[in-house]
Amino acid sequence: MGLDNNDMNRLDQIIGRRRKVARGANLFRIGDGFQNLYAIRLGHFKTCQVSQDGVEQITGFQMAGELLGMDAISTDLHHCTAVALEDSEVCEIPFGSLQQLLGDMPTLLRHFHRMMSQEITREQSVMLLLGNMQATQRFAAFLINLSSRYEARGYSPHTYQLRMSREEIGNYLGLTIESISRLLSKFKKEGLLRVSNRELELLDPPRLKAIAAGTQTCA
Amino acid sequence: MGLDNNDMNRLDQIIGRRRKVARGANLFRIGDGFQNLYAIRLGHFKTCQVSQDGVEQITGFQMAGELLGMDAISTDLHHCTAVALEDSEVCEIPFGSLQQLLGDMPTLLRHFHRMMSQEITREQSVMLLLGNMQATQRFAAFLINLSSRYEARGYSPHTYQLRMSREEIGNYLGLTIESISRLLSKFKKEGLLRVSNRELELLDPPRLKAIAAGTQTCA
DNA sequence: CGTGAATTTGACTGACATCAACTCAGGTGG
DNA sequence: CCACCTGAGTTGATGTCAGTCAAATTCACG
């Protein structure tokens, strides 16, 4: 169920300019008008919501190959802010043109729907995480999730770099920076991983998965 | 940006049989194959995820006019279970037929995308709620959310019936049944609402909104 | 090196969970 | 009609996990 060459060519034609986004810069902000979806070519992003009292909640971390901006389709306004976690590059996909194309190309349409649907299920699993997992379990699930996403992209699932700060991890997982730090220390002590700054090595993925699944408690 | 009559007629043609779902019955279950989306005609549903260790997390409450099953598009398998909270009625929308129609009908396509996108933003706001709101704020936000949805459907925003148990509310909000009960009592004492069983009357919506927004703390 | 930011670690606190007892409404059968 | 039972909900006492506050340490970078 991939896109064929013809599909890809027609898709390429509507894809707008590549755009570089410097570390820390916004790709779009809450309230911005919606023109484009963005396909991440290079780098990492975070998306965040802001509550009425001004508190920020990170709703996801995105990496190369993922699509940004789908939440804006409903009202033609962006509902979250996307920030580059490192110097990154995206392709603009003008949504108007994409829509026209979708009408002609059932496979592309199907593909697009899958991506939106995937975002829905991703968010549901975060709700599960935030709603009834303990801190240890949340953090293990987070590490495993990154691991499998890197693996799917052909990178090592055991060794990767955290592109986000401890604070951002904490915010995403509904925990404080201190808790994240303690969890890292605990996992290190347990022989589950090796950390040095943002460089991470998972030493015992099966056990980490078991902790994430809740079938093992961790000391 | 509604659908015109012609659109509606063609849509009606593909809409399958109406299906009654008794209180407590499943409309679909995690792992079921995906055939149809479901438009709720009558009644209320909850959707829930189950974590690997068997804990249930309610990811949403849906009412008449809302669409169920969009999370299944990505893998052709349902990722959550939908349960009727009361005797309800849905329309089956065979997704295959819908897709064909979407190719021909740009307005319908646009409408469908908006609905999917809306689900994404809804979930993001739940993440915000679960990630960094206090119990009181979560519950106020929950009540206000229901209120505005009933209002949008032409029902009273001040007086409505809770279709779900205290336990279900707690599960959804990442709290226990006891906490929900205490919050109800607190709000009652504060003169914010009147409750009797599942019958609810919001006495001071502005203040409740302020609490939900985090701009007011509540005693 | 020196300065400020990010992270780690420790002590204490608090919000919500847990445990337990009690109330109440609704249904069932004598 | 009423005694009994059951399940939902309420209320109180206590415990605990993660938050808060504070200080120490390490890191990034001029």
Coordinates of C-alpha atoms (C1' of nucleotides) in Angstrom, one line a residue:
Chain A
M1 CA 0.0 0.0 0.0
G2 CA 2.7 2.5 -1.0
L3 CA 2.3 5.3 -3.5
D4 CA 3.3 4.4 -7.0
N5 CA 5.8 6.4 -9.1
N6 CA 3.1 8.3 -10.9
D7 CA 1.5 9.3 -7.6
M8 CA 4.8 10.4 -6.3
N9 CA 5.5 12.6 -9.3
R10 CA 2.2 14.4 -9.1
L11 CA 2.7 14.9 -5.4
D12 CA 6.1 16.3 -6.0
Q13 CA 4.6 18.8 -8.4
I14 CA 2.5 20.5 -5.7
I15 CA 5.1 20.3 -3.0
G16 CA 6.2 23.8 -2.4
R17 CA 9.5 25.2 -1.4
R18 CA 11.7 23.5 1.2
R19 CA 12.0 25.6 4.3
K20 CA 14.7 25.6 6.9
V21 CA 13.7 26.2 10.5
A22 CA 16.4 27.0 12.9
R23 CA 16.6 25.4 16.3
G24 CA 14.1 27.1 18.6
A25 CA 12.2 28.8 15.8
N26 CA 8.5 28.3 15.2
L27 CA 7.3 26.6 12.1
F28 CA 3.8 27.8 13.0
R29 CA 2.0 29.2 16.0
I30 CA -1.3 28.8 17.6
G31 CA -3.8 31.0 15.9
D32 CA -1.8 31.3 12.6
G33 CA -3.9 30.9 9.5
F34 CA -3.7 27.5 7.9
Q35 CA -2.1 27.3 4.5
N36 CA 0.2 24.4 4.4
L37 CA 0.9 21.0 5.9
Y38 CA 4.5 20.3 6.5
A39 CA 6.5 17.2 5.9
I40 CA 9.6 17.0 8.0
R41 CA 12.6 16.3 5.9
L42 CA 15.3 16.7 8.4
G43 CA 15.4 17.3 12.2
H44 CA 13.0 17.2 15.0
F45 CA 10.1 19.3 16.2
K46 CA 7.8 19.5 19.2
T47 CA 4.2 20.6 19.1
C48 CA 2.6 22.3 22.1
Q49 CA -0.7 23.6 23.3
V50 CA -1.1 26.5 25.7
S51 CA -3.9 26.6 28.2
Q52 CA -5.8 29.7 28.9
D53 CA -3.8 30.4 32.0
G54 CA -0.6 30.3 29.9
V55 CA 0.7 26.9 30.9
E56 CA 2.4 25.0 28.0
Q57 CA 1.7 21.4 27.3
I58 CA 3.8 19.5 24.8
T59 CA 1.5 17.3 22.8
G60 CA 4.1 15.5 20.7
F61 CA 7.6 15.1 19.4
Q62 CA 7.9 14.7 15.6
M63 CA 10.8 13.4 13.5
A64 CA 11.8 13.3 9.8
G65 CA 9.1 11.6 7.8
E66 CA 6.2 12.8 9.9
L67 CA 3.6 15.3 8.9
L68 CA 2.8 18.5 10.8
G69 CA -0.3 20.7 10.8
M70 CA -3.2 18.3 10.5
D71 CA -4.9 19.8 13.6
A72 CA -5.4 23.0 11.6
I73 CA -7.7 21.5 9.0
S74 CA -10.8 21.7 11.2
T75 CA -10.9 25.5 11.6
D76 CA -8.3 26.8 9.2
L77 CA -6.3 28.0 12.2
H78 CA -3.4 26.2 13.9
H79 CA -4.3 24.8 17.3
C80 CA -0.8 24.2 18.4
T81 CA 2.7 25.7 18.0
A82 CA 5.4 23.7 16.3
V83 CA 9.0 24.4 17.4
A84 CA 12.2 23.0 15.9
L85 CA 14.2 21.1 18.5
E86 CA 17.3 21.4 16.3
D87 CA 18.1 23.0 12.9
S88 CA 15.5 21.3 10.7
E89 CA 14.0 21.3 7.2
V90 CA 10.5 20.9 6.1
C91 CA 8.6 20.8 2.8
E92 CA 5.5 22.9 2.5
I93 CA 2.5 21.2 1.2
P94 CA -0.1 23.7 0.2
F95 CA -3.3 22.2 1.5
G96 CA -5.5 23.6 -1.3
S97 CA -3.5 21.9 -4.0
L98 CA -3.3 18.7 -2.0
Q99 CA -7.0 18.6 -1.7
Q100 CA -7.4 18.9 -5.5
L101 CA -4.9 16.1 -5.9
L102 CA -6.7 13.9 -3.4
G103 CA -9.9 14.1 -5.4
D104 CA -8.1 12.5 -8.4
M105 CA -5.9 10.0 -6.6
P106 CA -7.5 7.4 -4.5
T107 CA -4.3 5.9 -3.3
L108 CA -3.0 9.2 -2.2
L109 CA -6.3 9.9 -0.5
R110 CA -6.1 6.6 1.3
H111 CA -2.6 7.3 2.4
F112 CA -3.5 10.7 3.7
H113 CA -6.4 9.3 5.7
R114 CA -4.1 6.8 7.2
M115 CA -1.8 9.5 8.4
M116 CA -4.6 11.5 10.0
S117 CA -5.9 8.3 11.6
Q118 CA -2.5 7.4 12.9
E119 CA -2.3 10.7 14.6
I120 CA -5.6 10.1 16.3
T121 CA -4.4 6.7 17.6
R122 CA -1.1 8.1 18.7
E123 CA -2.9 10.7 20.8
Q124 CA -5.1 8.1 22.2
S125 CA -2.2 6.2 23.5
V126 CA -0.7 9.3 25.1
M127 CA -4.1 9.8 26.8
L128 CA -3.7 6.2 28.2
L129 CA -0.2 7.1 29.3
L130 CA -1.2 10.3 31.0
G131 CA -4.4 9.0 32.4
N132 CA -3.3 5.9 34.2
M133 CA 0.3 5.1 34.1
Q134 CA 2.8 5.7 36.9
A135 CA 5.8 7.9 36.4
T136 CA 8.2 4.9 35.9
Q137 CA 5.9 3.3 33.4
R138 CA 5.4 6.6 31.5
F139 CA 9.0 7.2 31.1
A140 CA 9.8 3.6 30.0
A141 CA 6.9 3.9 27.4
F142 CA 8.4 7.1 26.2
L143 CA 11.9 5.6 25.7
I144 CA 10.4 2.6 24.0
N145 CA 8.3 4.7 21.7
L146 CA 11.3 6.7 20.5
S147 CA 13.3 3.5 20.1
S148 CA 10.7 1.9 17.8
R149 CA 10.3 5.1 15.8
Y150 CA 14.0 5.3 15.2
E151 CA 14.0 1.6 14.3
A152 CA 11.2 2.1 11.8
R153 CA 13.3 4.8 10.1
G154 CA 16.4 2.6 9.9
Y155 CA 18.3 4.0 12.8
S156 CA 19.5 2.1 15.8
P157 CA 16.7 1.3 18.2
H158 CA 19.2 0.9 21.1
T159 CA 21.3 4.0 20.8
Y160 CA 19.9 7.4 20.0
Q161 CA 20.1 10.9 21.0
L162 CA 17.4 12.7 22.9
R163 CA 16.6 15.8 20.9
M164 CA 14.6 17.4 23.7
S165 CA 15.6 18.7 27.2
R166 CA 14.7 16.9 30.4
E167 CA 12.2 19.7 31.0
E168 CA 10.5 19.0 27.7
I169 CA 10.3 15.3 28.4
G170 CA 8.8 16.0 31.7
N171 CA 6.3 18.4 30.3
Y172 CA 5.2 15.9 27.7
L173 CA 4.8 13.1 30.2
G174 CA 3.0 15.2 32.8
L175 CA 6.0 15.1 35.2
T176 CA 8.6 17.5 36.5
I177 CA 12.2 17.8 35.4
E178 CA 13.3 16.5 38.7
S179 CA 11.2 13.4 38.3
I180 CA 12.7 12.7 34.9
S181 CA 16.2 13.2 36.3
R182 CA 15.5 10.7 39.1
L183 CA 14.0 8.2 36.7
L184 CA 17.1 8.4 34.5
S185 CA 19.2 7.8 37.5
K186 CA 17.1 4.9 38.6
F187 CA 17.1 3.2 35.2
K188 CA 20.9 3.7 35.1
K189 CA 21.3 2.1 38.5
E190 CA 19.1 -0.8 37.4
G191 CA 21.3 -1.4 34.4
L192 CA 18.5 -0.5 32.0
L193 CA 20.4 2.1 30.2
R194 CA 23.5 4.2 29.8
V195 CA 23.1 8.0 29.5
S196 CA 25.5 10.8 29.0
N197 CA 23.9 14.1 28.4
R198 CA 21.4 13.5 25.7
E199 CA 23.2 10.4 24.3
L200 CA 21.2 7.3 25.3
E201 CA 21.8 3.6 25.1
L202 CA 19.1 1.1 26.0
L203 CA 20.8 -1.9 27.6
D204 CA 17.9 -4.1 28.3
P205 CA 15.0 -3.3 25.9
P206 CA 12.9 -6.4 26.8
R207 CA 12.8 -5.4 30.4
L208 CA 12.2 -1.8 29.5
K209 CA 9.3 -2.9 27.4
A210 CA 8.0 -5.0 30.3
I211 CA 8.1 -1.9 32.5
A212 CA 6.3 0.1 29.9
A213 CA 3.7 -2.6 29.6
G214 CA 3.2 -2.6 33.3
T215 CA 4.0 -6.3 33.6
Q216 CA 7.1 -5.6 35.6
T217 CA 7.5 -3.0 38.3
C218 CA 11.1 -2.0 38.3
A219 CA 12.8 -1.7 41.7
Chain B
M1 CA -19.5 25.5 4.5
G2 CA -22.3 22.9 4.9
L3 CA -23.1 20.1 2.5
D4 CA -25.7 21.0 -0.1
N5 CA -28.7 18.9 -0.9
N6 CA -27.2 17.1 -3.7
D7 CA -24.3 16.1 -1.5
M8 CA -26.6 14.9 1.2
N9 CA -28.6 12.8 -1.2
R10 CA -25.6 11.0 -2.5
L11 CA -24.3 10.5 1.0
D12 CA -27.6 9.1 2.1
Q13 CA -27.4 6.5 -0.7
I14 CA -24.3 4.9 0.7
I15 CA -25.3 5.1 4.3
G16 CA -26.1 1.6 5.5
R17 CA -28.6 0.3 7.8
R18 CA -29.4 1.9 11.1
R19 CA -28.3 -0.2 14.0
K20 CA -29.5 -0.1 17.5
V21 CA -27.0 -0.6 20.3
A22 CA -28.3 -1.5 23.7
R23 CA -26.9 0.1 26.8
G24 CA -23.6 -1.5 27.7
A25 CA -23.2 -3.3 24.4
N26 CA -20.2 -2.8 22.2
L27 CA -20.5 -1.1 18.9
F28 CA -17.0 -2.3 18.0
R29 CA -14.0 -3.7 20.0
I30 CA -10.3 -3.2 19.9
G31 CA -8.9 -5.5 17.2
D32 CA -12.2 -5.8 15.2
G33 CA -11.7 -5.4 11.5
F34 CA -12.6 -2.0 10.2
Q35 CA -15.6 -1.8 7.8
N36 CA -17.7 1.1 8.8
L37 CA -17.6 4.5 10.4
Y38 CA -20.6 5.1 12.6
A39 CA -22.6 8.3 12.8
I40 CA -24.4 8.5 16.2
R41 CA -28.1 9.2 15.6
L42 CA -29.3 8.8 19.2
G43 CA -27.7 8.2 22.5
H44 CA -24.2 8.4 23.9
F45 CA -21.1 6.3 23.7
K46 CA -17.7 6.0 25.4
T47 CA -14.6 4.9 23.7
C48 CA -11.8 3.2 25.6
Q49 CA -8.3 1.9 25.2
V50 CA -6.9 -1.0 27.1
S51 CA -3.3 -1.0 28.2
Q52 CA -1.2 -4.1 28.0
D53 CA -1.6 -4.8 31.6
G54 CA -5.4 -4.7 31.2
V55 CA -6.2 -1.3 32.6
E56 CA -8.9 0.6 30.8
Q57 CA -8.7 4.2 29.9
I58 CA -11.7 6.0 28.5
T59 CA -10.5 8.3 25.7
G60 CA -13.8 10.1 25.0
F61 CA -17.5 10.4 25.4
Q62 CA -19.5 10.8 22.2
M63 CA -23.0 12.1 21.6
A64 CA -25.5 12.2 18.8
G65 CA -24.1 13.9 15.7
E66 CA -20.6 12.7 16.3
L67 CA -18.6 10.2 14.3
L68 CA -17.0 7.0 15.6
G69 CA -14.3 4.8 14.3
M70 CA -11.9 7.2 12.6
D71 CA -9.0 5.7 14.6
A72 CA -9.4 2.5 12.6
I73 CA -8.5 3.9 9.2
S74 CA -4.8 3.7 9.8
T75 CA -4.5 0.0 10.1
D76 CA -8.0 -1.4 9.2
L77 CA -8.3 -2.5 12.8
H78 CA -10.2 -0.7 15.6
H79 CA -7.8 0.7 18.2
C80 CA -10.5 1.3 20.8
T81 CA -13.7 -0.2 22.0
A82 CA -17.0 1.8 21.7
V83 CA -19.6 1.1 24.3
A84 CA -23.2 2.5 24.4
L85 CA -23.8 4.4 27.6
E86 CA -27.6 4.1 27.0
D87 CA -29.8 2.5 24.4
S88 CA -28.5 4.2 21.3
E89 CA -28.7 4.2 17.5
V90 CA -26.1 4.6 14.9
C91 CA -25.9 4.7 11.1
E92 CA -23.3 2.5 9.5
I93 CA -21.2 4.3 6.9
P94 CA -19.3 1.7 4.8
F95 CA -15.9 3.2 4.5
G96 CA -15.1 1.8 1.1
S97 CA -18.2 3.5 -0.4
L98 CA -17.5 6.7 1.5
Q99 CA -14.0 6.8 0.0
Q100 CA -15.3 6.5 -3.5
L101 CA -17.7 9.3 -2.9
L102 CA -15.0 11.5 -1.3
G103 CA -13.1 11.3 -4.6
D104 CA -16.1 12.9 -6.5
M105 CA -17.2 15.3 -3.9
P106 CA -14.8 18.0 -2.8
T107 CA -17.2 19.5 -0.3
L108 CA -17.8 16.2 1.4
L109 CA -14.1 15.5 1.3
R110 CA -13.4 18.8 3.0
H111 CA -16.1 18.1 5.6
F112 CA -14.7 14.7 6.3
H113 CA -11.2 16.1 6.8
R114 CA -12.5 18.7 9.2
M115 CA -14.1 16.0 11.3
M116 CA -10.9 14.0 11.5
S117 CA -8.9 17.1 12.3
Q118 CA -11.4 18.1 15.0
E119 CA -10.9 14.8 16.6
I120 CA -7.2 15.4 16.7
T121 CA -7.6 18.8 18.3
R122 CA -10.1 17.4 20.8
E123 CA -7.6 14.8 21.9
Q124 CA -4.9 17.4 22.2
S125 CA -7.0 19.4 24.6
V126 CA -7.5 16.2 26.7
M127 CA -3.7 15.8 26.7
L128 CA -3.5 19.3 28.1
L129 CA -6.0 18.5 30.7
L130 CA -4.4 15.3 31.8
G131 CA -0.9 16.7 31.5
N132 CA -1.1 19.8 33.6
M133 CA -4.4 20.5 35.2
Q134 CA -5.3 19.9 38.8
A135 CA -8.2 17.8 39.7
T136 CA -10.6 20.7 40.3
Q137 CA -9.7 22.3 37.0
R138 CA -10.0 19.0 35.1
F139 CA -13.5 18.5 36.4
A140 CA -14.6 22.0 35.8
A141 CA -13.3 21.7 32.2
F142 CA -15.2 18.5 31.8
L143 CA -18.5 20.0 32.9
I144 CA -18.0 23.0 30.7
N145 CA -17.1 20.9 27.7
L146 CA -20.3 18.8 28.1
S147 CA -22.2 22.1 28.5
S148 CA -21.0 23.6 25.3
R149 CA -21.5 20.4 23.3
Y150 CA -25.1 20.2 24.5
E151 CA -25.6 23.9 23.7
A152 CA -24.2 23.4 20.2
R153 CA -26.8 20.7 19.7
G154 CA -29.6 22.9 20.8
Y155 CA -30.0 21.5 24.3
S156 CA -29.8 23.5 27.5
P157 CA -26.2 24.2 28.4
H158 CA -27.1 24.7 32.1
T159 CA -29.1 21.6 32.8
Y160 CA -28.2 18.2 31.5
Q161 CA -27.9 14.6 32.5
L162 CA -24.6 12.9 33.0
R163 CA -24.8 9.8 30.9
M164 CA -21.8 8.2 32.5
S165 CA -21.1 7.0 36.0
R166 CA -18.8 8.7 38.4
E167 CA -16.4 6.0 37.8
E168 CA -16.3 6.6 34.1
I169 CA -15.8 10.3 34.6
G170 CA -13.0 9.6 37.0
N171 CA -11.4 7.2 34.6
Y172 CA -11.6 9.7 31.7
L173 CA -10.1 12.5 33.8
G174 CA -7.3 10.4 35.4
L175 CA -8.9 10.6 38.8
T176 CA -10.7 8.1 41.1
I177 CA -14.4 7.8 41.7
E178 CA -13.9 9.2 45.2
S179 CA -12.2 12.3 43.9
I180 CA -15.1 12.9 41.5
S181 CA -17.6 12.5 44.3
R182 CA -15.6 15.0 46.5
L183 CA -15.4 17.5 43.7
L184 CA -19.1 17.3 43.1
S185 CA -19.7 17.9 46.8
K186 CA -17.2 20.8 46.8
F187 CA -18.9 22.4 43.7
K188 CA -22.3 22.0 45.3
K189 CA -21.1 23.6 48.6
E190 CA -19.6 26.5 46.5
G191 CA -23.0 27.1 44.9
L192 CA -21.5 26.2 41.5
L193 CA -24.0 23.5 40.7
R194 CA -26.9 21.4 41.8
V195 CA -26.8 17.7 41.4
S196 CA -29.2 14.9 42.1
N197 CA -27.9 11.5 40.9
R198 CA -27.0 12.2 37.3
E199 CA -29.1 15.3 36.8
L200 CA -27.0 18.3 36.8
E201 CA -27.6 22.0 36.8
L202 CA -24.8 24.5 36.4
L203 CA -25.6 27.5 38.6
D204 CA -22.6 29.7 37.8
P205 CA -21.2 28.9 34.4
P206 CA -18.9 32.0 34.3
R207 CA -17.2 31.0 37.5
L208 CA -17.0 27.4 36.4
K209 CA -15.4 28.5 33.2
A210 CA -12.9 30.6 35.1
I211 CA -12.0 27.6 37.2
A212 CA -11.6 25.5 34.1
A213 CA -9.4 28.2 32.6
G214 CA -7.3 28.3 35.7
T215 CA -7.9 31.9 36.3
Q216 CA -9.8 31.3 39.5
T217 CA -8.8 28.7 42.1
C218 CA -12.1 27.7 43.8
A219 CA -12.0 27.4 47.6
Chain C
dC1 C1' 38.9 29.7 33.7
dG2 C1' 34.4 32.0 34.6
dT3 C1' 29.6 32.6 34.2
dG4 C1' 25.0 31.1 33.6
dA5 C1' 22.0 27.4 32.3
dA6 C1' 20.9 22.6 32.6
dT7 C1' 20.8 18.7 35.4
dT8 C1' 21.2 16.0 39.6
dT9 C1' 20.4 15.0 44.3
dG10 C1' 18.2 15.5 48.8
dA11 C1' 14.6 16.9 52.3
dC12 C1' 10.1 18.0 52.9
dT13 C1' 5.2 18.7 51.5
dG14 C1' 0.9 18.1 49.5
dA15 C1' -2.6 16.4 46.3
dC16 C1' -4.8 12.7 45.3
dA17 C1' -5.1 7.6 46.0
dT18 C1' -6.3 3.9 48.9
dC19 C1' -8.9 1.7 52.3
dA20 C1' -13.0 1.4 54.8
dA21 C1' -17.4 2.5 56.6
dC22 C1' -21.7 4.3 55.6
dT23 C1' -26.0 6.0 52.8
dC24 C1' -29.2 5.6 49.5
dA25 C1' -32.0 4.1 45.5
dG26 C1' -33.9 0.5 43.0
dG27 C1' -35.2 -4.1 42.3
dT28 C1' -36.7 -8.8 44.0
dG29 C1' -39.2 -12.1 46.3
dG30 C1' -41.7 -13.4 50.3
Chain D
dC1 C1' -46.3 -3.9 51.2
dC2 C1' -42.0 -4.5 53.2
dA3 C1' -37.6 -6.9 54.2
dC4 C1' -33.6 -7.7 52.0
dC5 C1' -30.0 -7.3 48.8
dT6 C1' -27.1 -5.1 45.5
dG7 C1' -24.5 -1.6 43.3
dA8 C1' -23.6 3.3 43.0
dG9 C1' -22.3 7.0 45.4
dT10 C1' -20.6 9.7 49.5
dT11 C1' -17.6 10.7 53.3
dG12 C1' -13.7 10.2 56.5
dA13 C1' -8.9 8.6 57.9
dT14 C1' -4.6 7.5 56.3
dG15 C1' -0.8 6.6 53.0
dT16 C1' 2.1 7.5 49.0
dC17 C1' 3.9 9.1 44.8
dA18 C1' 5.4 12.8 42.7
dG19 C1' 5.8 17.9 43.3
dT20 C1' 8.2 21.8 45.5
dC21 C1' 12.0 23.9 47.4
dA22 C1' 16.8 24.3 47.9
dA23 C1' 21.5 23.2 47.2
dA24 C1' 25.2 21.0 44.8
dT25 C1' 27.2 19.6 40.4
dT26 C1' 28.1 19.5 35.7
dC27 C1' 27.9 21.4 31.2
dA28 C1' 28.2 24.9 27.4
dC29 C1' 30.5 28.5 25.8
dG30 C1' 32.6 33.0 25.7

